[in-house]
Amino acid sequence: MCAEIDYSAQSECIRRLHQIFGNGGNAHLDLACGTGPHVRHFIDNGYQSQGLDINQPMLDIAKLHCPEAEFSRQDMANFTVEQPQDLITCFLYSIHYNDGIAKLKQCIANVHSALADGGVFCFNAVEKQMIINDSFAKFQLEHEDSQFTFSSGWDYCGEGDKQSLIVNIEKTNQDQSLSWQDEHPMVAVSFEHLQQLLAPYFNVTMFEHDYEKILPWDGKSGNAIFSCVKI
């Protein structure tokens, strides 16, 4: 499912933002780290990197990818760290996995507490009012004599603080065709509201959702990268 994700480009973009806005430290924590691909890139760039996730099987794989890193099974809305962090990241829209605005506020407060002075929190987010339902990103690949088709898209009813990520998987070979659909409940938030939630804790700069270039957010696009410096 993750074959088309450019983890290297995403990690390098955030590393550059950290160079611009950060405090010069190299202690890094990745929230919702999954199997650790971003952690691997940060370690390779000289960071003392660690990760947390609520899924233990993913953390087991992450430890194989990054044996020198520490991983812990924790909820991003309620986590602790032993030492202050200089950079905290949350990739792949995972900030939306906080279940509701109250959990999102708790996550933001936790991140602030976990950061060292001048530390940076970087994540990407989607503006709920600009979600186009039934608009899916899709790609295909061949694996072990089967053709896989993956698609994913947002679904938002138009009001409230709940949205969903819809994931579809199809597997076809000469013997059979199989399909799966999953729905991930997530928090829906406008960029204006998100900025209000961040403002008591961070100086916030928003950028276009482009990991190849560092461009200020144009105020119109529905996806953005947030760079938040602890105050």
JSON list of C-alpha atoms in Angstrom, two decimals, residues 35 44 79 92:
[
{"chain": "A", "resi": 35, "resn": "THR", "atom": "CA", "xyz": [6.96, 0.48, 10.52]},
{"chain": "A", "resi": 44, "resn": "ASP", "atom": "CA", "xyz": [20.65, 8.19, 8.53]},
{"chain": "A", "resi": 79, "resn": "PHE", "atom": "CA", "xyz": [2.34, 10.01, 25.62]},
{"chain": "A", "resi": 92, "resn": "LEU", "atom": "CA", "xyz": [0.81, 10.88, 6.36]}
]
